[in-house]
CSV table of C-alpha atoms and ligand atoms in Angstrom, one decimal:
chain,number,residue,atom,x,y,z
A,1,UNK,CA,89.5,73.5,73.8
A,2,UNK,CA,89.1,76.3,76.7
A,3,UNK,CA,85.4,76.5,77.5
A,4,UNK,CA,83.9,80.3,78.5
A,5,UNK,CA,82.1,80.2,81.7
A,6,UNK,CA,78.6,81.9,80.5
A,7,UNK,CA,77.6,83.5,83.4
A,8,UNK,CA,75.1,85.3,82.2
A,9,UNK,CA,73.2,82.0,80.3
A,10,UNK,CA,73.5,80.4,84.2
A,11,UNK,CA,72.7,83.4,85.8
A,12,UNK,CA,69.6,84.0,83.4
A,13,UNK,CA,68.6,80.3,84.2
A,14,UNK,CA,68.7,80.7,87.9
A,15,UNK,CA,66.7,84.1,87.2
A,16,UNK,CA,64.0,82.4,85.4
A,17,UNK,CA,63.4,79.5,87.5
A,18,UNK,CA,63.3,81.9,90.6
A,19,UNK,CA,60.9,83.7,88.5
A,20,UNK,CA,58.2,80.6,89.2
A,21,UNK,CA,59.4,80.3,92.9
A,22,UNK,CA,58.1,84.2,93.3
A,23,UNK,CA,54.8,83.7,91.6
A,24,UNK,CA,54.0,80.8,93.8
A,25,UNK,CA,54.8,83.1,97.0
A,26,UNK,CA,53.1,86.4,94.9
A,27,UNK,CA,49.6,84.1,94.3
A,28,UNK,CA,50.0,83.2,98.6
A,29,UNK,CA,50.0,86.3,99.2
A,30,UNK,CA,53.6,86.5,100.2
A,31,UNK,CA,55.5,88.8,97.3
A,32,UNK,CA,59.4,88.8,98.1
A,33,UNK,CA,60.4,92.5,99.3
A,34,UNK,CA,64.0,93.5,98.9
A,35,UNK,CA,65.1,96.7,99.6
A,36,UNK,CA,68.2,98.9,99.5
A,37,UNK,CA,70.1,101.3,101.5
A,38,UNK,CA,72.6,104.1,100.3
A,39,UNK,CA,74.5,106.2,102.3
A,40,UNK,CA,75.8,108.8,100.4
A,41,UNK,CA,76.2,109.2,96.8
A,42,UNK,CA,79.3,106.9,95.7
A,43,UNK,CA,78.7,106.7,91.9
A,44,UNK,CA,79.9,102.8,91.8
A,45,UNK,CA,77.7,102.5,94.4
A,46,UNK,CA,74.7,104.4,93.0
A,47,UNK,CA,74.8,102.1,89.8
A,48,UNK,CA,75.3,98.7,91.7
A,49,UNK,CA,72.0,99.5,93.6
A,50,UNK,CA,70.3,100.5,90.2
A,51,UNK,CA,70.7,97.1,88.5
A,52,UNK,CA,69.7,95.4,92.1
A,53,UNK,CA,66.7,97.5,92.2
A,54,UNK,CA,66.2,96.7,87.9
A,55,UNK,CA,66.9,92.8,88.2
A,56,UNK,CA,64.0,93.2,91.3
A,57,UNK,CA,61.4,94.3,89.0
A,58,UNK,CA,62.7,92.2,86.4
A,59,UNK,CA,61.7,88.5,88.0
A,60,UNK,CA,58.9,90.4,90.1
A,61,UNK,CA,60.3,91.1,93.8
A,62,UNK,CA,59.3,94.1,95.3
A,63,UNK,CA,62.0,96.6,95.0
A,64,UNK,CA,62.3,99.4,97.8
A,65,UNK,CA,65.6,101.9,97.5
A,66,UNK,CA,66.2,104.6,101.0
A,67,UNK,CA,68.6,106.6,100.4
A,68,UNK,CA,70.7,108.2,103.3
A,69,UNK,CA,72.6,112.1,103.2
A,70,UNK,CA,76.0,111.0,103.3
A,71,UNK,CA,76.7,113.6,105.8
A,72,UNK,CA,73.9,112.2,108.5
A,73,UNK,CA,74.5,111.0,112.1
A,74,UNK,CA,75.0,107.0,112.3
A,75,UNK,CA,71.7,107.6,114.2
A,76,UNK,CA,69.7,108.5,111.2
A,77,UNK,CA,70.6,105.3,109.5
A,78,UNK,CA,70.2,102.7,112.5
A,79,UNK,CA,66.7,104.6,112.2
A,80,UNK,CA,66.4,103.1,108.4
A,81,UNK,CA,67.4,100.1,109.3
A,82,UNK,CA,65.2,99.3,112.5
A,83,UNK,CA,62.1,100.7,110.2
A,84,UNK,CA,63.3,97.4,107.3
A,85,UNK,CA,63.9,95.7,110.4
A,86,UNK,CA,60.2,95.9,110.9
A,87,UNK,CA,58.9,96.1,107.7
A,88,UNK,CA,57.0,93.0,107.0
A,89,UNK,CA,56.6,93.7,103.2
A,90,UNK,CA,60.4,93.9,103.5
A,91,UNK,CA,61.8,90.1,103.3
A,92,UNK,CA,65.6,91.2,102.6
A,93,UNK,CA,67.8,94.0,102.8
A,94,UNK,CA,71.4,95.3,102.6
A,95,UNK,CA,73.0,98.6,103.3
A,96,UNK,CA,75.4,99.2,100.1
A,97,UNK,CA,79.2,99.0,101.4
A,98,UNK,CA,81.4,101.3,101.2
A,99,UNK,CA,79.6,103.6,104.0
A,100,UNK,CA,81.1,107.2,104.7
A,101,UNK,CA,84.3,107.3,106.8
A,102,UNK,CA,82.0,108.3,110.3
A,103,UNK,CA,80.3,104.7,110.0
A,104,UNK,CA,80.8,102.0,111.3
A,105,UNK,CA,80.3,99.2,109.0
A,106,UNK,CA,80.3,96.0,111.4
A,107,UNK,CA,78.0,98.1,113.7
A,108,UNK,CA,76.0,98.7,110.1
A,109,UNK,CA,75.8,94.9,109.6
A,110,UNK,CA,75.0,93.9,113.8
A,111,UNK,CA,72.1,96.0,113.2
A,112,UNK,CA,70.8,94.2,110.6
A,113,UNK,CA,67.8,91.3,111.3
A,114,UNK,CA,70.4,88.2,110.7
A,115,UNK,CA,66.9,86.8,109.0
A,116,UNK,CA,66.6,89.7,106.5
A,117,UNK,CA,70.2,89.9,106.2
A,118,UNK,CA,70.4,88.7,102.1
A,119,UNK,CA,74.0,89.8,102.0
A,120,UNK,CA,74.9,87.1,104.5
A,121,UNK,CA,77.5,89.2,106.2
A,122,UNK,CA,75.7,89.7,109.8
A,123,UNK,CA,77.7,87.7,112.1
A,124,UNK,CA,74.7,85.1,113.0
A,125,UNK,CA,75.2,84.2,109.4
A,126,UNK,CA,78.4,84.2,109.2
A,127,UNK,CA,79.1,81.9,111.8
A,128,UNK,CA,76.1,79.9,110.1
A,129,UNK,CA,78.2,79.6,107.1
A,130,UNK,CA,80.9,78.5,108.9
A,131,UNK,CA,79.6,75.8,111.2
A,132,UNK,CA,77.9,74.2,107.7
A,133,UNK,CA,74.3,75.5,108.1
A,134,UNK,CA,74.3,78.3,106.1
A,135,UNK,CA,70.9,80.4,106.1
A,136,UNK,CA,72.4,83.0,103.1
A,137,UNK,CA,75.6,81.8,101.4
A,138,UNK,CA,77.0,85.6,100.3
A,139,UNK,CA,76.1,86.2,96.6
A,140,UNK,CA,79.5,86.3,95.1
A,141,UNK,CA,80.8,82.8,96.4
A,142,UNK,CA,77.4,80.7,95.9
A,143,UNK,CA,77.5,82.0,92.3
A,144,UNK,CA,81.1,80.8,92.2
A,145,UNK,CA,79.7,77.4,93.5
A,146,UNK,CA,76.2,77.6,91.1
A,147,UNK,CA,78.6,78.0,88.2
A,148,UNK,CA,80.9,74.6,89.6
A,149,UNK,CA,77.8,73.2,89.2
A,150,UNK,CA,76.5,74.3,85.6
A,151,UNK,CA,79.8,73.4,84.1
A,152,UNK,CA,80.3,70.2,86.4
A,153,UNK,CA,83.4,71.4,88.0
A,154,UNK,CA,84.3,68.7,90.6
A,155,UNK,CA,86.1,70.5,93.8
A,156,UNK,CA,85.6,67.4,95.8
A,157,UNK,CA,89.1,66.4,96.9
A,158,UNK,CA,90.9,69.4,93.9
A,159,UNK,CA,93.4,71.8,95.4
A,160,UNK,CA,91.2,75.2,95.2
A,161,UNK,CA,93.5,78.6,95.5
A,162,UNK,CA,91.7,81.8,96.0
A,163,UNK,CA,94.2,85.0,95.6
A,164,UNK,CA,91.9,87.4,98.2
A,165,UNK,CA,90.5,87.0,102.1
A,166,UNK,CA,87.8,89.4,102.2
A,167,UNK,CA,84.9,89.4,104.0
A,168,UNK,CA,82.5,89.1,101.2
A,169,UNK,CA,84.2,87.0,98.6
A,170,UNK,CA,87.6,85.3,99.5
A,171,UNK,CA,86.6,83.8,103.1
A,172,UNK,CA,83.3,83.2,102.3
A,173,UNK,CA,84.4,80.9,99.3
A,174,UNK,CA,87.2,79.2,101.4
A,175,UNK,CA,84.6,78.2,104.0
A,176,UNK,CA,82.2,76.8,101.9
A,177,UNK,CA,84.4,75.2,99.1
A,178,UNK,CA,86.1,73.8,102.6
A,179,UNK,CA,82.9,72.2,103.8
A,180,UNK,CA,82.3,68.6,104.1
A,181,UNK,CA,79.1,68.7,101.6
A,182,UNK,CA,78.1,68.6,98.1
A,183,UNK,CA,79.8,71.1,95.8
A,184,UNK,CA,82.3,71.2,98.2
A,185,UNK,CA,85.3,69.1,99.9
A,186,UNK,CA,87.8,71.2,98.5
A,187,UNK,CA,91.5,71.3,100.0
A,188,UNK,CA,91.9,75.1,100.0
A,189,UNK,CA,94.4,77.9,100.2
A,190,UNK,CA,93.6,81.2,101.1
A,191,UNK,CA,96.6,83.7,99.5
A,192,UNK,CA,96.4,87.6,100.8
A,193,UNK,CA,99.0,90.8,99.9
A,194,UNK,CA,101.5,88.8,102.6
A,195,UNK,CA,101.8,85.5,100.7
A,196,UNK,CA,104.8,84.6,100.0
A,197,UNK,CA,105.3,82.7,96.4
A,198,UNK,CA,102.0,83.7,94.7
A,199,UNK,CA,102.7,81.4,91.8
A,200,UNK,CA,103.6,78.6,93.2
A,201,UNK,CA,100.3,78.6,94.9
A,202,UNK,CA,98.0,79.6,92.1
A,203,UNK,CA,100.5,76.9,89.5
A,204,UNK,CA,99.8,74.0,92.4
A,205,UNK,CA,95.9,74.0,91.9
A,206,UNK,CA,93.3,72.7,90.2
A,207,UNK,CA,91.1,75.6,90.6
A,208,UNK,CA,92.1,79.2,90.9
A,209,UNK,CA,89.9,81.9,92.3
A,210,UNK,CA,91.0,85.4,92.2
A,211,UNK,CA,89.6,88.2,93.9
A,212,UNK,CA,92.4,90.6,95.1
A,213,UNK,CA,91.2,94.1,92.6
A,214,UNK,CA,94.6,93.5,90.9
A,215,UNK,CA,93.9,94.3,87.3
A,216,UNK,CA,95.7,91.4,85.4
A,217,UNK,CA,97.0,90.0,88.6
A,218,UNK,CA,97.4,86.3,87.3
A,219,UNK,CA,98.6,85.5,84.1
A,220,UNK,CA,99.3,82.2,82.3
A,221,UNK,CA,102.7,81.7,84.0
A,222,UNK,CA,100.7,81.4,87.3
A,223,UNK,CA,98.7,78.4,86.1
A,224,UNK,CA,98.9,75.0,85.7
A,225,UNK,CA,97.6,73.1,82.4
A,226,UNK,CA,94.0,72.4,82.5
A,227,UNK,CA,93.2,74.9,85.5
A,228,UNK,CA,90.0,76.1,86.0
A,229,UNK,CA,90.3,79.8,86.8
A,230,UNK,CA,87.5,81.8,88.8
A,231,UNK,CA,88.0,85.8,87.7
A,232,UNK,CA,85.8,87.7,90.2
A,233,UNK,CA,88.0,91.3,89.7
A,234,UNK,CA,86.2,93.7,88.1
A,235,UNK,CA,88.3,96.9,87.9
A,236,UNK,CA,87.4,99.9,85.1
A,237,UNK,CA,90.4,101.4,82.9
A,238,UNK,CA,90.4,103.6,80.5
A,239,UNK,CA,89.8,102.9,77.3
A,240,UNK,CA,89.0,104.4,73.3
A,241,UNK,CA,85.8,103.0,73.5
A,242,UNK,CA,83.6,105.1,72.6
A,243,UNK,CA,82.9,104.6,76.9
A,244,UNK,CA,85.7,105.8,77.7
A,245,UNK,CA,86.4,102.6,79.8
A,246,UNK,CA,86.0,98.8,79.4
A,247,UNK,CA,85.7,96.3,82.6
A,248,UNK,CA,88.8,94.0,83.3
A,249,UNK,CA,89.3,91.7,85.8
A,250,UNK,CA,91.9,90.4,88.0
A,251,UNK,CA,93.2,87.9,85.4
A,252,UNK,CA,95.1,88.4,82.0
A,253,UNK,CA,92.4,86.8,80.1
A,254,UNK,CA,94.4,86.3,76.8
A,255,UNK,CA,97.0,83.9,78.2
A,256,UNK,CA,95.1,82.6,80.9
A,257,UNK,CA,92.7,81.0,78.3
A,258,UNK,CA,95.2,79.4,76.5
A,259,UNK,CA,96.3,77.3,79.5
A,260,UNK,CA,92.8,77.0,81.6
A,261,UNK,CA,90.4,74.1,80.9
A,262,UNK,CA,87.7,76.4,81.6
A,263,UNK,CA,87.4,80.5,82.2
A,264,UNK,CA,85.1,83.3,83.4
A,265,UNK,CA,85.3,86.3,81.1
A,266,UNK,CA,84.7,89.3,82.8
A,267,UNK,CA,82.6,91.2,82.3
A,268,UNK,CA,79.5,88.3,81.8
A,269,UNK,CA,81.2,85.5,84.0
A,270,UNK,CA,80.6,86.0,87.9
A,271,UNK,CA,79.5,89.5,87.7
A,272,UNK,CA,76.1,88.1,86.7
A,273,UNK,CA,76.0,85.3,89.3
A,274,UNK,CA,76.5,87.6,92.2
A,275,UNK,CA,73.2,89.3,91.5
A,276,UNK,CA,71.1,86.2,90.3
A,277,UNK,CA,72.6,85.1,93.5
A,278,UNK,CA,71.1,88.6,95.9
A,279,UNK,CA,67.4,87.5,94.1
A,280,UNK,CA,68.1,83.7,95.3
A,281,UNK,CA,68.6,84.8,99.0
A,282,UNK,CA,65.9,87.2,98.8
A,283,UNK,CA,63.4,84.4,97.0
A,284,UNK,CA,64.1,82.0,100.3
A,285,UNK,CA,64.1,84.7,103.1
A,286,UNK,CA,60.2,85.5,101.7
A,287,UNK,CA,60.2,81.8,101.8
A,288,UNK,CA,61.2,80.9,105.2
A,289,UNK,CA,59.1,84.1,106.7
A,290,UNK,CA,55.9,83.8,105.0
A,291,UNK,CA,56.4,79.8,105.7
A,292,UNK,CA,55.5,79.4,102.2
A,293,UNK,CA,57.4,76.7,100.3
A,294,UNK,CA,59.3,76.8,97.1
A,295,UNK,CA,61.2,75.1,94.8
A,296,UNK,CA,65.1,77.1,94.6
A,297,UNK,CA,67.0,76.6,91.5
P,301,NDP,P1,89.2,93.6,98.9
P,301,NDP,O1,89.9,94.8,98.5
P,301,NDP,O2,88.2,93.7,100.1
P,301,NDP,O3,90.2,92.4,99.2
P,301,NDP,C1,91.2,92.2,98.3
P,301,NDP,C2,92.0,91.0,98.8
P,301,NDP,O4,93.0,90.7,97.8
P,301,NDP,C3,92.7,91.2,100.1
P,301,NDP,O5,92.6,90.0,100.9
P,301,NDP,C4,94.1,91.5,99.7
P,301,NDP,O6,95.1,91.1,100.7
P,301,NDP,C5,94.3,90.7,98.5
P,301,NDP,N1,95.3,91.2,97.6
P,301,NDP,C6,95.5,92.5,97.2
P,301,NDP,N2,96.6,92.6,96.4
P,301,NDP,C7,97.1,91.3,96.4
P,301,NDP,C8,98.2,90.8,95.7
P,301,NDP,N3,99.1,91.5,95.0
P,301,NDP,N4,98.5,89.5,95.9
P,301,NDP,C9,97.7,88.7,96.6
P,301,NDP,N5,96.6,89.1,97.2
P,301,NDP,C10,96.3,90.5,97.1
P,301,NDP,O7,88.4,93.2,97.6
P,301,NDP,P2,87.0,92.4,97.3
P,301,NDP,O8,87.1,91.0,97.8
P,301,NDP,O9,85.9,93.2,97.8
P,301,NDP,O10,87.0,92.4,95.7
P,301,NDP,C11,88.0,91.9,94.9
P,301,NDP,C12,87.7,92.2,93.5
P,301,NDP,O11,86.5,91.6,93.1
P,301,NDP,C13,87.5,93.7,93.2
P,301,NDP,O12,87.9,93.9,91.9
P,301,NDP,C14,86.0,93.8,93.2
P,301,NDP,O13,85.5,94.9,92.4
P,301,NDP,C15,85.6,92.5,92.7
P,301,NDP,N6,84.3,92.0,93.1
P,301,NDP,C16,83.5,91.5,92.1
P,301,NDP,C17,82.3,90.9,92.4
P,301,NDP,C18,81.5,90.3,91.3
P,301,NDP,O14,80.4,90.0,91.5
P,301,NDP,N7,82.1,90.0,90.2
P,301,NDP,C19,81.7,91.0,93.8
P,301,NDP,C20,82.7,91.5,94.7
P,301,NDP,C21,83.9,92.0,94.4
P,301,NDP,P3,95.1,91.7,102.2
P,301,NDP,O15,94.0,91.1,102.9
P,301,NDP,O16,96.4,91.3,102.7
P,301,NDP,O17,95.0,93.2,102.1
């Protein structure tokens, strides 16, 4: 029997119990502040920092959204960030990627107050990450590890595949499933556009984690029996939907389930972690500033 990673029943947990942690910091005085930057006016974009700004007022953080004329001089946003930068209502931030072509979007992140950096992509943080004292674990890859954790998912000495090195999900998730720590201890490969033998690396493990933005990517021929498979993809294609599209991700869901122990559907599987996971980091940044302790889920 294949179990269905709910994302959205861990995500809603994580959401409510973070819900306590912000009315202990609201009645010190201390309400979490997260804010937004878009440059620009990238649809995808505009609706990924809608449901940030919705899931803020949800649980009771402070939402703040600056928006940015995609045509502006770099200047004019270093300006929006050096005024969150000194914003003490502000506890955490990020600047939406992707930014127009004219920006430069490691000079974006260098900019950024590594302490009010909730993404965990300024290069403090991620060499934090990567020595094993991690200040923000980025979003997508902690979720991964929260839903390990809800579904008791040991990685401690399983072979972990992830098909994707980015900067925000597929080396952030190698490094921490690599640490020597708990929900962790992994023996990881990391498999990019230039591997050679997909299969045979995806077949050999125990867990697979895909994040390439290949729809259907893996399918069950890729796996071994009992696998537990990871889908973080979420690509839109058309569809007679009444939409017009429907969400799929970077596995063939069908097959996949009949071989996999255990699966994330997508949409509802790490879609949902990933932004439980943007309140988490925002919950302890107001936490560590303000100096006011909390319990985090
Ligand atoms: P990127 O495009 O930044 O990286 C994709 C990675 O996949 C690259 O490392 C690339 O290799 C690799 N890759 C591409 N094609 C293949 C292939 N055929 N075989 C093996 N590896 C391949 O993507 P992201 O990491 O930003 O996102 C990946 C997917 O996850 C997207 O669908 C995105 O929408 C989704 N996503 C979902 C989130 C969620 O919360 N569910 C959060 C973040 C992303 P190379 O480095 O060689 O180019």
């Amino acid at each position: 029997m294949t179990t269905i990673i709910d994302g959205d029943g861990v995500a809603s947990e994580i959401r409510d119990a973070l819900g306590e942690s912000i009315e202990t910091l609201a009645e010190a005085g201390a309400r979490p502040g997260l804010a937004t930057v878009l440059m620009g006016d990238d649809p995808a974009s505009q609706t990924y920092v809608n449901m940030k700004q919705r899931d803020c007022e949800e649980v009771g953080i402070e939402g703040v959204h600056v928006d940015v004329d995609g045509d502006a001089p770099a200047e004019e946003l270093y300006e929006a960030i050096e005024e969150l930068n000194a914003d003490p209502a502000i506890h955490g931030y990020l600047v939406q990627d992707p930014v127009p072509e004219h920006i430069d979007y490691r000079e974006v992140l260098r900019r950024i107050d590594p302490a009010k950096d909730v993404d965990g992509f300024h290069p403090e943080n991620v060499g934090r990450l990567v020595a094993g004292d991690a200040r923000f674990k980025p979003c997508t890859p902690h979720g991964i590890q929260k839903l390990f954790e809800a579904y008791d998912v040991e990685t401690e000495g399983a072979d972990v595949t992830i098909v994707g090195r980015s900067d925000i999900v597929g080396k952030p998730m190698a490094n921490l499933l690599m640490q020597k720590a708990e929900g962790a201890n992994a023996t990881v490969t990391v498999c990019h556009s230039r591997t050679t033998d997909l299969a045979e690396k995806t077949r050999s493990a125990d867990v697979v984690i895909v994040a390439c933005g290949v729809t259907e990517l893996v399918d069950a021929s890729m796996l071994s029996e009992g696998a537990v498979v990871i889908d973080v993809g979420i690509s839109r294609v058309e569809a007679d939907n009444g939409k017009g599209y429907e969400l799929v991700g970077d596995v063939e869901f069908e097959s996949a389930r009949e071989k996999a122990s255990a699966i994330t559907p997508v949409p509802g599987g790490v879609g949902p972690m990933t932004r439980a996971m943007l309140l988490y980091n925002t919950v302890k940044a107001a936490s560590i500033t303000e100096d006011v302790p909390v319990e985090l889920p």
